[in-house]
CSV table of N, CA, C and O in Angstrom, one decimal:
chain,number,residue,atom,x,y,z
A,1,MET,N,2.3,-19.5,41.1
A,1,MET,CA,3.0,-20.2,40.2
A,1,MET,C,4.4,-19.5,39.9
A,1,MET,O,4.5,-18.3,39.8
A,2,THR,N,5.5,-20.2,39.9
A,2,THR,CA,6.9,-19.7,39.6
A,2,THR,C,7.3,-20.3,38.2
A,2,THR,O,6.6,-21.2,37.7
A,3,VAL,N,8.4,-19.8,37.7
A,3,VAL,CA,9.0,-20.4,36.6
A,3,VAL,C,9.6,-21.7,37.0
A,3,VAL,O,10.4,-21.9,38.0
A,4,THR,N,9.3,-22.8,36.2
A,4,THR,CA,9.9,-24.1,36.4
A,4,THR,C,10.6,-24.5,35.0
A,4,THR,O,10.1,-24.3,34.0
A,5,ALA,N,11.6,-25.2,35.2
A,5,ALA,CA,12.3,-25.7,34.0
A,5,ALA,C,12.8,-27.1,34.3
A,5,ALA,O,13.3,-27.4,35.4
A,6,GLU,N,12.6,-28.0,33.3
A,6,GLU,CA,13.2,-29.4,33.3
A,6,GLU,C,13.8,-29.7,32.0
A,6,GLU,O,13.3,-29.3,31.0
A,7,SER,N,14.9,-30.3,32.1
A,7,SER,CA,15.7,-30.5,30.9
A,7,SER,C,16.4,-31.8,30.9
A,7,SER,O,16.6,-32.4,31.9
A,8,SER,N,16.8,-32.3,29.7
A,8,SER,CA,17.5,-33.4,29.4
A,8,SER,C,18.5,-33.2,28.3
A,8,SER,O,18.5,-32.0,27.7
A,9,ALA,N,19.2,-34.2,27.9
A,9,ALA,CA,20.1,-34.0,26.7
A,9,ALA,C,19.4,-33.5,25.4
A,9,ALA,O,19.9,-32.7,24.7
A,10,ASP,N,18.1,-33.9,25.2
A,10,ASP,CA,17.5,-33.6,24.0
A,10,ASP,C,16.3,-32.7,24.0
A,10,ASP,O,15.6,-32.3,23.1
A,11,HIS,N,16.0,-32.2,25.3
A,11,HIS,CA,14.9,-31.2,25.3
A,11,HIS,C,15.0,-30.4,26.6
A,11,HIS,O,15.6,-30.8,27.6
A,12,ILE,N,14.2,-29.3,26.6
A,12,ILE,CA,13.9,-28.4,27.8
A,12,ILE,C,12.5,-28.0,27.7
A,12,ILE,O,12.0,-27.7,26.6
A,13,THR,N,11.9,-27.9,28.9
A,13,THR,CA,10.5,-27.4,29.0
A,13,THR,C,10.5,-26.4,30.2
A,13,THR,O,11.0,-26.7,31.2
A,14,VAL,N,10.0,-25.3,29.8
A,14,VAL,CA,10.0,-24.2,30.8
A,14,VAL,C,8.5,-23.7,30.9
A,14,VAL,O,7.9,-23.4,29.8
A,15,ARG,N,8.0,-23.8,32.0
A,15,ARG,CA,6.6,-23.2,32.3
A,15,ARG,C,6.6,-22.0,33.1
A,15,ARG,O,7.4,-22.0,34.1
A,16,LEU,N,5.9,-21.0,32.8
A,16,LEU,CA,6.0,-19.7,33.4
A,16,LEU,C,4.7,-19.0,33.5
A,16,LEU,O,3.8,-19.3,32.7
A,17,PRO,N,4.5,-18.2,34.6
A,17,PRO,CA,3.3,-17.4,34.7
A,17,PRO,C,3.3,-16.4,33.5
A,17,PRO,O,4.3,-16.1,33.0
A,18,ALA,N,2.1,-16.1,32.9
A,18,ALA,CA,2.1,-15.3,31.7
A,18,ALA,C,2.3,-13.8,32.1
A,18,ALA,O,1.3,-13.1,32.2
A,19,ARG,N,3.4,-13.5,32.5
A,19,ARG,CA,3.8,-12.2,32.9
A,19,ARG,C,5.1,-11.9,32.4
A,19,ARG,O,6.1,-12.7,32.4
A,20,ALA,N,5.3,-10.7,31.8
A,20,ALA,CA,6.5,-10.2,31.0
A,20,ALA,C,7.7,-10.3,31.8
A,20,ALA,O,8.8,-10.6,31.2
A,21,GLU,N,7.7,-10.1,33.2
A,21,GLU,CA,8.9,-10.2,33.9
A,21,GLU,C,9.6,-11.4,34.0
A,21,GLU,O,10.8,-11.5,34.4
A,22,HIS,N,8.9,-12.5,33.5
A,22,HIS,CA,9.6,-13.9,33.5
A,22,HIS,C,10.3,-14.2,32.2
A,22,HIS,O,11.0,-15.2,32.0
A,23,VAL,N,10.1,-13.4,31.1
A,23,VAL,CA,10.7,-13.7,29.8
A,23,VAL,C,12.3,-13.8,29.9
A,23,VAL,O,12.8,-14.6,29.3
A,24,VAL,N,12.9,-12.9,30.7
A,24,VAL,CA,14.4,-12.9,30.8
A,24,VAL,C,14.7,-14.2,31.3
A,24,VAL,O,15.8,-14.8,30.9
A,25,THR,N,14.1,-14.8,32.3
A,25,THR,CA,14.4,-16.1,32.9
A,25,THR,C,14.4,-17.1,31.8
A,25,THR,O,15.2,-18.1,31.7
A,26,VAL,N,13.3,-17.3,31.0
A,26,VAL,CA,13.1,-18.1,29.9
A,26,VAL,C,14.3,-18.0,29.0
A,26,VAL,O,14.9,-19.0,28.6
A,27,ARG,N,14.6,-16.8,28.6
A,27,ARG,CA,15.7,-16.6,27.6
A,27,ARG,C,17.0,-17.2,28.2
A,27,ARG,O,17.8,-17.8,27.4
A,28,ASN,N,17.3,-17.0,29.4
A,28,ASN,CA,18.5,-17.6,30.1
A,28,ASN,C,18.6,-19.1,30.0
A,28,ASN,O,19.5,-19.7,29.7
A,29,HIS,N,17.3,-19.7,30.4
A,29,HIS,CA,17.3,-21.1,30.4
A,29,HIS,C,17.5,-21.7,28.9
A,29,HIS,O,18.3,-22.6,28.7
A,30,VAL,N,16.9,-21.0,27.9
A,30,VAL,CA,17.0,-21.4,26.5
A,30,VAL,C,18.5,-21.2,26.1
A,30,VAL,O,19.2,-22.2,25.5
A,31,ARG,N,19.2,-20.1,26.4
A,31,ARG,CA,20.5,-19.9,26.0
A,31,ARG,C,21.5,-20.8,26.6
A,31,ARG,O,22.3,-21.5,25.8
A,32,VAL,N,21.4,-21.3,27.8
A,32,VAL,CA,22.2,-22.2,28.5
A,32,VAL,C,22.0,-23.6,27.9
A,32,VAL,O,22.9,-24.4,27.5
A,33,TRP,N,20.7,-24.1,27.6
A,33,TRP,CA,20.4,-25.3,27.1
A,33,TRP,C,21.0,-25.5,25.7
A,33,TRP,O,21.6,-26.5,25.4
A,34,LEU,N,20.9,-24.5,24.9
A,34,LEU,CA,21.4,-24.5,23.5
A,34,LEU,C,22.9,-24.6,23.5
A,34,LEU,O,23.5,-25.4,22.7
A,35,ALA,N,23.6,-23.8,24.5
A,35,ALA,CA,25.0,-23.9,24.6
A,35,ALA,C,25.5,-25.4,25.0
A,35,ALA,O,26.3,-26.0,24.4
A,36,ASP,N,24.8,-25.9,26.0
A,36,ASP,CA,25.1,-27.2,26.5
A,36,ASP,C,24.9,-28.3,25.4
A,36,ASP,O,25.6,-29.2,25.3
A,37,PHE,N,23.9,-28.1,24.6
A,37,PHE,CA,23.6,-28.9,23.5
A,37,PHE,C,24.7,-28.8,22.3
A,37,PHE,O,24.7,-29.6,21.4
A,38,GLY,N,25.4,-27.7,22.3
A,38,GLY,CA,26.4,-27.6,21.3
A,38,GLY,C,25.9,-26.8,20.0
A,38,GLY,O,26.5,-27.0,19.0
A,39,VAL,N,24.8,-26.1,20.1
A,39,VAL,CA,24.3,-25.3,19.0
A,39,VAL,C,25.2,-24.2,18.6
A,39,VAL,O,25.7,-23.5,19.5
A,40,ALA,N,25.5,-24.1,17.3
A,40,ALA,CA,26.4,-23.0,16.9
A,40,ALA,C,25.8,-21.7,17.4
A,40,ALA,O,24.6,-21.4,17.4
A,41,ILE,N,26.8,-20.7,17.7
A,41,ILE,CA,26.4,-19.4,18.3
A,41,ILE,C,25.5,-18.6,17.4
A,41,ILE,O,24.4,-18.2,18.0
A,42,GLU,N,25.5,-18.6,16.1
A,42,GLU,CA,24.6,-17.8,15.3
A,42,GLU,C,23.2,-18.4,15.4
A,42,GLU,O,22.2,-17.8,15.4
A,43,THR,N,23.2,-19.7,15.1
A,43,THR,CA,22.0,-20.5,15.3
A,43,THR,C,21.2,-20.2,16.6
A,43,THR,O,20.1,-20.1,16.7
A,44,ALA,N,22.1,-20.4,17.7
A,44,ALA,CA,21.5,-20.2,19.1
A,44,ALA,C,20.9,-18.8,19.3
A,44,ALA,O,19.9,-18.6,19.8
A,45,ARG,N,21.6,-17.8,18.8
A,45,ARG,CA,21.1,-16.4,18.7
A,45,ARG,C,19.8,-16.2,18.0
A,45,ARG,O,18.9,-15.6,18.6
A,46,ASN,N,19.6,-16.8,16.9
A,46,ASN,CA,18.4,-16.9,16.2
A,46,ASN,C,17.2,-17.6,17.0
A,46,ASN,O,16.2,-17.0,17.0
A,47,ILE,N,17.6,-18.7,17.5
A,47,ILE,CA,16.6,-19.4,18.3
A,47,ILE,C,16.2,-18.6,19.5
A,47,ILE,O,15.0,-18.5,19.9
A,48,VAL,N,17.2,-18.0,20.3
A,48,VAL,CA,16.8,-17.2,21.4
A,48,VAL,C,16.0,-16.1,21.1
A,48,VAL,O,15.0,-15.8,21.8
A,49,MET,N,16.4,-15.4,20.0
A,49,MET,CA,15.6,-14.2,19.6
A,49,MET,C,14.1,-14.6,19.2
A,49,MET,O,13.2,-14.0,19.7
A,50,ALA,N,14.0,-15.6,18.5
A,50,ALA,CA,12.6,-16.1,18.0
A,50,ALA,C,11.8,-16.6,19.2
A,50,ALA,O,10.7,-16.3,19.3
A,51,THR,N,12.4,-17.3,20.2
A,51,THR,CA,11.7,-17.8,21.3
A,51,THR,C,11.3,-16.7,22.2
A,51,THR,O,10.3,-16.7,22.7
A,52,ASP,N,12.2,-15.7,22.4
A,52,ASP,CA,11.9,-14.5,23.2
A,52,ASP,C,10.7,-13.9,22.7
A,52,ASP,O,9.7,-13.5,23.4
A,53,GLU,N,10.7,-13.7,21.4
A,53,GLU,CA,9.5,-13.0,20.7
A,53,GLU,C,8.3,-13.7,20.8
A,53,GLU,O,7.2,-13.2,21.1
A,54,ALA,N,8.3,-15.1,20.6
A,54,ALA,CA,7.1,-15.9,20.6
A,54,ALA,C,6.6,-15.9,22.1
A,54,ALA,O,5.3,-16.0,22.3
A,55,VAL,N,7.4,-16.1,23.1
A,55,VAL,CA,7.0,-16.1,24.4
A,55,VAL,C,6.3,-14.8,24.9
A,55,VAL,O,5.2,-14.7,25.5
A,56,THR,N,7.0,-13.8,24.5
A,56,THR,CA,6.6,-12.3,24.9
A,56,THR,C,5.1,-12.1,24.2
A,56,THR,O,4.2,-11.6,24.8
A,57,ASN,N,5.0,-12.5,22.9
A,57,ASN,CA,3.7,-12.4,22.2
A,57,ASN,C,2.7,-13.3,22.8
A,57,ASN,O,1.4,-12.9,22.8
A,58,ALA,N,2.9,-14.5,23.2
A,58,ALA,CA,2.1,-15.3,23.8
A,58,ALA,C,1.5,-14.8,25.1
A,58,ALA,O,0.4,-14.9,25.4
A,59,ILE,N,2.4,-14.0,25.8
A,59,ILE,CA,1.9,-13.3,27.0
A,59,ILE,C,1.0,-12.2,26.7
A,59,ILE,O,0.0,-11.9,27.2
A,60,ASP,N,1.5,-11.3,25.7
A,60,ASP,CA,0.9,-10.1,25.4
A,60,ASP,C,-0.5,-10.3,24.7
A,60,ASP,O,-1.3,-9.5,24.8
A,61,HIS,N,-0.6,-11.4,23.9
A,61,HIS,CA,-1.9,-11.5,23.0
A,61,HIS,C,-2.7,-12.6,23.4
A,61,HIS,O,-3.7,-12.9,22.7
A,62,ARG,N,-2.6,-13.2,24.6
A,62,ARG,CA,-3.5,-14.2,25.0
A,62,ARG,C,-4.6,-13.6,25.6
A,62,ARG,O,-4.7,-12.5,26.2
A,63,PHE,N,-5.8,-14.3,25.5
A,63,PHE,CA,-7.1,-13.9,26.0
A,63,PHE,C,-7.5,-14.7,27.2
A,63,PHE,O,-7.7,-15.9,27.0
A,64,ARG,N,-7.6,-14.1,28.3
A,64,ARG,CA,-8.1,-14.7,29.5
A,64,ARG,C,-9.1,-13.8,30.1
A,64,ARG,O,-9.0,-12.6,30.0
A,65,PRO,N,-10.2,-14.3,30.8
A,65,PRO,CA,-11.1,-13.4,31.5
A,65,PRO,C,-10.2,-12.5,32.5
A,65,PRO,O,-9.2,-13.0,33.1
A,66,GLU,N,-10.6,-11.3,32.6
A,66,GLU,CA,-9.8,-10.4,33.5
A,66,GLU,C,-9.7,-10.9,34.8
A,66,GLU,O,-10.6,-11.5,35.4
A,67,GLY,N,-8.5,-10.7,35.6
A,67,GLY,CA,-8.3,-11.2,36.8
A,67,GLY,C,-7.8,-12.7,36.9
A,67,GLY,O,-7.3,-13.1,37.9
A,68,GLU,N,-7.9,-13.4,35.7
A,68,GLU,CA,-7.3,-14.8,35.8
A,68,GLU,C,-5.9,-14.8,35.3
A,68,GLU,O,-5.6,-14.3,34.4
A,69,ASP,N,-5.2,-15.6,36.1
A,69,ASP,CA,-3.7,-15.7,35.8
A,69,ASP,C,-3.7,-16.8,34.6
A,69,ASP,O,-4.6,-17.6,34.6
A,70,GLY,N,-2.6,-16.8,34.0
A,70,GLY,CA,-2.5,-17.8,33.0
A,70,GLY,C,-1.0,-18.3,32.9
A,70,GLY,O,-0.2,-17.9,33.7
A,71,ALA,N,-0.7,-19.3,32.1
A,71,ALA,CA,0.6,-19.8,32.0
A,71,ALA,C,1.0,-19.9,30.5
A,71,ALA,O,0.2,-20.1,29.7
A,72,VAL,N,2.3,-20.0,30.3
A,72,VAL,CA,2.9,-20.2,29.0
A,72,VAL,C,3.9,-21.3,29.2
A,72,VAL,O,4.7,-21.4,30.2
A,73,THR,N,3.9,-22.3,28.2
A,73,THR,CA,4.8,-23.4,28.3
A,73,THR,C,5.7,-23.4,27.0
A,73,THR,O,5.1,-23.4,25.9
A,74,LEU,N,7.0,-23.4,27.2
A,74,LEU,CA,7.9,-23.5,26.1
A,74,LEU,C,8.7,-24.8,26.2
A,74,LEU,O,9.1,-25.2,27.2
A,75,THR,N,8.8,-25.4,25.0
A,75,THR,CA,9.6,-26.6,24.9
A,75,THR,C,10.5,-26.5,23.7
A,75,THR,O,10.1,-26.1,22.6
A,76,LEU,N,11.7,-26.9,23.9
A,76,LEU,CA,12.7,-27.0,22.8
A,76,LEU,C,13.0,-28.5,22.8
A,76,LEU,O,13.4,-29.1,23.8
A,77,HIS,N,13.0,-29.1,21.6
A,77,HIS,CA,13.2,-30.5,21.4
A,77,HIS,C,14.3,-30.6,20.3
A,77,HIS,O,14.1,-30.2,19.2
A,78,ALA,N,15.5,-31.3,20.6
A,78,ALA,CA,16.5,-31.5,19.5
A,78,ALA,C,16.1,-32.7,18.8
A,78,ALA,O,16.0,-33.8,19.3
A,79,LYS,N,16.3,-32.6,17.5
A,79,LYS,CA,16.1,-33.7,16.6
A,79,LYS,C,17.5,-33.8,15.9
A,79,LYS,O,18.3,-33.0,16.0
A,80,ALA,N,17.7,-34.7,14.9
A,80,ALA,CA,18.9,-35.0,14.3
A,80,ALA,C,19.4,-33.7,13.6
A,80,ALA,O,20.5,-33.3,13.8
A,81,LYS,N,18.6,-32.9,12.9
A,81,LYS,CA,19.2,-31.7,12.3
A,81,LYS,C,18.2,-30.5,12.5
A,81,LYS,O,18.3,-29.5,11.8
A,82,THR,N,17.3,-30.6,13.4
A,82,THR,CA,16.4,-29.6,13.7
A,82,THR,C,16.2,-29.4,15.2
A,82,THR,O,16.1,-30.4,16.0
A,83,ILE,N,15.9,-28.2,15.6
A,83,ILE,CA,15.5,-27.8,16.9
A,83,ILE,C,14.0,-27.4,16.8
A,83,ILE,O,13.8,-26.5,15.9
A,84,VAL,N,13.1,-28.1,17.5
A,84,VAL,CA,11.6,-27.8,17.3
A,84,VAL,C,11.3,-27.0,18.6
A,84,VAL,O,11.5,-27.5,19.8
A,85,VAL,N,10.8,-25.7,18.4
A,85,VAL,CA,10.3,-24.9,19.5
A,85,VAL,C,8.8,-24.9,19.5
A,85,VAL,O,8.2,-24.6,18.5
A,86,THR,N,8.2,-25.1,20.7
A,86,THR,CA,6.9,-25.0,20.8
A,86,THR,C,6.5,-24.1,21.9
A,86,THR,O,7.0,-24.2,23.1
A,87,VAL,N,5.7,-23.1,21.7
A,87,VAL,CA,5.2,-22.2,22.6
A,87,VAL,C,3.6,-22.3,22.7
A,87,VAL,O,3.0,-22.1,21.8
A,88,ALA,N,3.1,-22.7,24.0
A,88,ALA,CA,1.8,-22.9,24.2
A,88,ALA,C,1.3,-22.0,25.2
A,88,ALA,O,1.9,-21.9,26.3
A,89,GLU,N,0.1,-21.4,25.0
A,89,GLU,CA,-0.4,-20.6,26.1
A,89,GLU,C,-1.8,-21.2,26.5
A,89,GLU,O,-2.4,-21.9,25.6
A,90,ASP,N,-2.2,-21.0,27.6
A,90,ASP,CA,-3.4,-21.6,28.2
A,90,ASP,C,-4.6,-20.7,28.0
A,90,ASP,O,-5.7,-21.0,28.4
A,91,GLY,N,-4.5,-19.6,27.2
A,91,GLY,CA,-5.7,-18.8,26.8
A,91,GLY,C,-5.8,-18.8,25.3
A,91,GLY,O,-4.8,-19.2,24.6
A,92,SER,N,-6.9,-18.4,24.9
A,92,SER,CA,-7.1,-18.4,23.3
A,92,SER,C,-6.4,-17.2,22.8
A,92,SER,O,-6.6,-16.1,23.4
A,93,TRP,N,-5.7,-17.2,21.7
A,93,TRP,CA,-5.0,-16.1,21.2
A,93,TRP,C,-6.1,-15.1,20.6
A,93,TRP,O,-7.1,-15.6,20.0
A,94,GLN,N,-5.7,-13.9,20.6
A,94,GLN,CA,-6.6,-12.9,19.9
A,94,GLN,C,-5.8,-11.7,19.5
A,94,GLN,O,-4.8,-11.3,20.1
A,95,LEU,N,-6.2,-11.1,18.4
A,95,LEU,CA,-5.6,-9.9,17.9
A,95,LEU,C,-6.0,-8.7,18.7
A,95,LEU,O,-7.2,-8.7,19.3
A,96,PRO,N,-5.1,-7.7,19.0
A,96,PRO,CA,-5.5,-6.5,19.7
A,96,PRO,C,-6.5,-5.8,18.9
A,96,PRO,O,-6.7,-6.1,17.6
A,97,ALA,N,-7.4,-5.0,19.4
A,97,ALA,CA,-8.5,-4.4,18.8
A,97,ALA,C,-8.1,-3.5,17.7
A,97,ALA,O,-8.8,-3.4,16.7
A,98,GLN,N,-6.9,-3.0,17.7
A,98,GLN,CA,-6.6,-2.0,16.5
A,98,GLN,C,-5.4,-2.5,15.7
A,98,GLN,O,-4.3,-2.7,16.2
A,99,GLY,N,-5.6,-2.8,14.5
A,99,GLY,CA,-4.8,-2.8,13.4
A,99,GLY,C,-3.7,-3.9,13.2
A,99,GLY,O,-3.0,-3.7,12.3
A,100,ASN,N,-3.4,-4.9,14.0
A,100,ASN,CA,-2.4,-5.9,13.6
A,100,ASN,C,-2.9,-6.7,12.4
A,100,ASN,O,-4.1,-6.9,12.2
A,101,ASN,N,-2.0,-7.0,11.6
A,101,ASN,CA,-2.3,-7.8,10.4
A,101,ASN,C,-2.6,-9.2,10.8
A,101,ASN,O,-1.8,-9.8,11.7
A,102,PRO,N,-3.7,-9.7,10.5
A,102,PRO,CA,-4.1,-11.1,10.9
A,102,PRO,C,-3.1,-12.2,10.5
A,102,PRO,O,-3.0,-13.2,11.2
A,103,ILE,N,-2.4,-11.9,9.5
A,103,ILE,CA,-1.3,-12.9,9.1
A,103,ILE,C,-0.2,-12.9,10.2
A,103,ILE,O,0.3,-14.0,10.5
A,104,ASP,N,0.1,-11.9,10.7
A,104,ASP,CA,1.1,-11.7,11.7
A,104,ASP,C,0.6,-12.3,13.1
A,104,ASP,O,1.2,-13.1,13.7
A,105,GLY,N,-0.7,-12.0,13.4
A,105,GLY,CA,-1.3,-12.5,14.5
A,105,GLY,C,-0.6,-12.4,15.9
A,105,GLY,O,-0.8,-13.0,16.9
A,106,GLY,N,0.2,-11.2,16.0
A,106,GLY,CA,0.8,-11.0,17.2
A,106,GLY,C,2.0,-11.9,17.7
A,106,GLY,O,2.7,-11.6,18.6
A,107,PHE,N,2.2,-13.0,17.0
A,107,PHE,CA,3.4,-13.8,17.3
A,107,PHE,C,4.7,-13.3,16.4
A,107,PHE,O,5.7,-14.0,16.4
A,108,ASN,N,4.6,-12.3,15.7
A,108,ASN,CA,5.6,-11.7,14.9
A,108,ASN,C,6.0,-12.8,13.9
A,108,ASN,O,7.2,-13.2,13.8
A,109,LEU,N,5.0,-13.4,13.2
A,109,LEU,CA,5.3,-14.5,12.3
A,109,LEU,C,6.3,-14.2,11.2
A,109,LEU,O,7.1,-15.1,10.9
A,110,PRO,N,6.3,-13.0,10.6
A,110,PRO,CA,7.2,-12.8,9.6
A,110,PRO,C,8.7,-12.9,10.1
A,110,PRO,O,9.5,-13.5,9.4
A,111,LEU,N,9.1,-12.5,11.3
A,111,LEU,CA,10.4,-12.7,11.9
A,111,LEU,C,10.7,-14.1,12.0
A,111,LEU,O,11.7,-14.6,11.6
A,112,LEU,N,9.7,-14.9,12.6
A,112,LEU,CA,9.9,-16.3,12.8
A,112,LEU,C,10.1,-17.0,11.5
A,112,LEU,O,10.8,-18.0,11.4
A,113,ARG,N,9.3,-16.7,10.5
A,113,ARG,CA,9.5,-17.4,9.2
A,113,ARG,C,10.7,-17.2,8.5
A,113,ARG,O,11.2,-18.0,7.8
A,114,VAL,N,11.4,-16.0,8.8
A,114,VAL,CA,12.7,-15.8,8.3
A,114,VAL,C,13.8,-16.6,9.0
A,114,VAL,O,14.7,-17.1,8.3
A,115,LEU,N,13.6,-16.8,10.3
A,115,LEU,CA,14.6,-17.5,11.1
A,115,LEU,C,14.5,-19.0,11.1
A,115,LEU,O,15.3,-19.7,11.2
A,116,ALA,N,13.3,-19.4,10.9
A,116,ALA,CA,12.9,-20.9,11.0
A,116,ALA,C,12.6,-21.5,9.6
A,116,ALA,O,12.2,-20.8,8.7
A,117,ASP,N,12.8,-22.8,9.6
A,117,ASP,CA,12.5,-23.5,8.3
A,117,ASP,C,11.0,-23.6,8.1
A,117,ASP,O,10.5,-23.6,7.0
A,118,GLU,N,10.3,-23.7,9.3
A,118,GLU,CA,8.8,-24.0,9.2
A,118,GLU,C,8.3,-23.4,10.4
A,118,GLU,O,8.8,-23.5,11.5
A,119,VAL,N,7.0,-22.8,10.3
A,119,VAL,CA,6.3,-22.2,11.4
A,119,VAL,C,4.8,-22.5,11.3
A,119,VAL,O,4.3,-22.4,10.2
A,120,GLN,N,4.2,-23.0,12.4
A,120,GLN,CA,2.8,-23.3,12.4
A,120,GLN,C,2.2,-22.6,13.6
A,120,GLN,O,2.8,-22.6,14.7
A,121,LEU,N,1.0,-22.0,13.5
A,121,LEU,CA,0.3,-21.4,14.6
A,121,LEU,C,-1.1,-22.2,14.6
A,121,LEU,O,-1.8,-22.1,13.6
A,122,ARG,N,-1.4,-22.8,15.7
A,122,ARG,CA,-2.6,-23.5,15.8
A,122,ARG,C,-3.5,-23.0,17.1
A,122,ARG,O,-2.9,-22.6,18.0
A,123,HIS,N,-4.8,-23.1,16.8
A,123,HIS,CA,-5.6,-22.7,17.9
A,123,HIS,C,-6.7,-23.8,18.1
A,123,HIS,O,-7.3,-24.2,17.2
A,124,SER,N,-6.7,-24.3,19.3
A,124,SER,CA,-7.7,-25.4,19.6
A,124,SER,C,-7.9,-25.6,21.1
A,124,SER,O,-6.9,-25.5,21.8
A,125,ASP,N,-9.0,-26.1,21.5
A,125,ASP,CA,-9.3,-26.5,22.8
A,125,ASP,C,-8.9,-25.2,23.8
A,125,ASP,O,-8.3,-25.5,25.0
A,126,GLY,N,-9.0,-24.1,23.5
A,126,GLY,CA,-8.8,-22.9,24.3
A,126,GLY,C,-7.3,-22.6,24.4
A,126,GLY,O,-7.0,-21.9,25.3
A,127,ARG,N,-6.5,-23.1,23.6
A,127,ARG,CA,-5.1,-22.9,23.7
A,127,ARG,C,-4.6,-22.4,22.2
A,127,ARG,O,-5.1,-22.8,21.3
A,128,SER,N,-3.6,-21.7,22.3
A,128,SER,CA,-2.9,-21.4,21.1
A,128,SER,C,-1.4,-21.9,21.2
A,128,SER,O,-0.9,-21.8,22.2
A,129,THR,N,-1.0,-22.5,20.1
A,129,THR,CA,0.3,-23.2,20.1
A,129,THR,C,1.1,-22.8,18.8
A,129,THR,O,0.6,-22.9,17.7
A,130,LEU,N,2.3,-22.3,19.1
A,130,LEU,CA,3.2,-22.0,17.9
A,130,LEU,C,4.2,-23.1,17.9
A,130,LEU,O,4.8,-23.4,18.9
A,131,VAL,N,4.5,-23.6,16.7
A,131,VAL,CA,5.6,-24.6,16.6
A,131,VAL,C,6.5,-24.1,15.4
A,131,VAL,O,6.1,-23.7,14.4
A,132,ALA,N,7.8,-24.1,15.7
A,132,ALA,CA,8.8,-23.5,14.8
A,132,ALA,C,9.9,-24.6,14.7
A,132,ALA,O,10.4,-25.0,15.8
A,133,HIS,N,10.4,-24.8,13.5
A,133,HIS,CA,11.5,-25.8,13.3
A,133,HIS,C,12.7,-25.0,12.8
A,133,HIS,O,12.6,-24.3,11.8
A,134,PHE,N,13.9,-25.1,13.5
A,134,PHE,CA,15.0,-24.4,13.2
A,134,PHE,C,16.2,-25.3,12.8
A,134,PHE,O,16.4,-26.4,13.5
A,135,PRO,N,16.9,-24.9,11.7
A,135,PRO,CA,17.9,-25.9,11.3
A,135,PRO,C,19.0,-26.0,12.3
A,135,PRO,O,19.3,-25.0,12.9
A,136,HIS,N,19.6,-27.2,12.5
A,136,HIS,CA,20.7,-27.4,13.5
A,136,HIS,C,21.5,-28.5,12.8
A,136,HIS,O,21.1,-29.5,12.5
A,137,ARG,N,22.8,-28.1,12.7
A,137,ARG,CA,23.7,-29.0,12.1
A,137,ARG,C,24.9,-29.3,13.0
A,137,ARG,O,26.1,-28.9,12.8
A,138,GLY,N,24.6,-29.9,14.3
A,138,GLY,CA,25.7,-30.0,15.2
A,138,GLY,C,25.9,-31.3,15.8
A,138,GLY,O,25.5,-32.3,15.6
């Protein structure tokens, strides 16, 4: 599997192998799409930082049987005054064995909650999905 991206005027979807070396490619796709959409620089920086963190943690904290590859899917969807970011992994989320706060859950939720208006983390059907809503006035 390679990194694939498809975009339109109001959304972008990037699918990548669950490996850290692909995060920079995702970050670049997001940065370009936000600029093309006309998102203010400060808002775009916040969204890129939060997206980078969420994708990285989806890779780092997903649980798959050893030896199985996995994938992460990132979608940004522009609405009238909000950019909705969705990060879904194809493995179930799990805390590392030692010491992470369950409220944080490895997605660095406190950071995302500062940057976003709303953050949800769901686990179902063997997938973990993070959804964050970022204010956008453009």
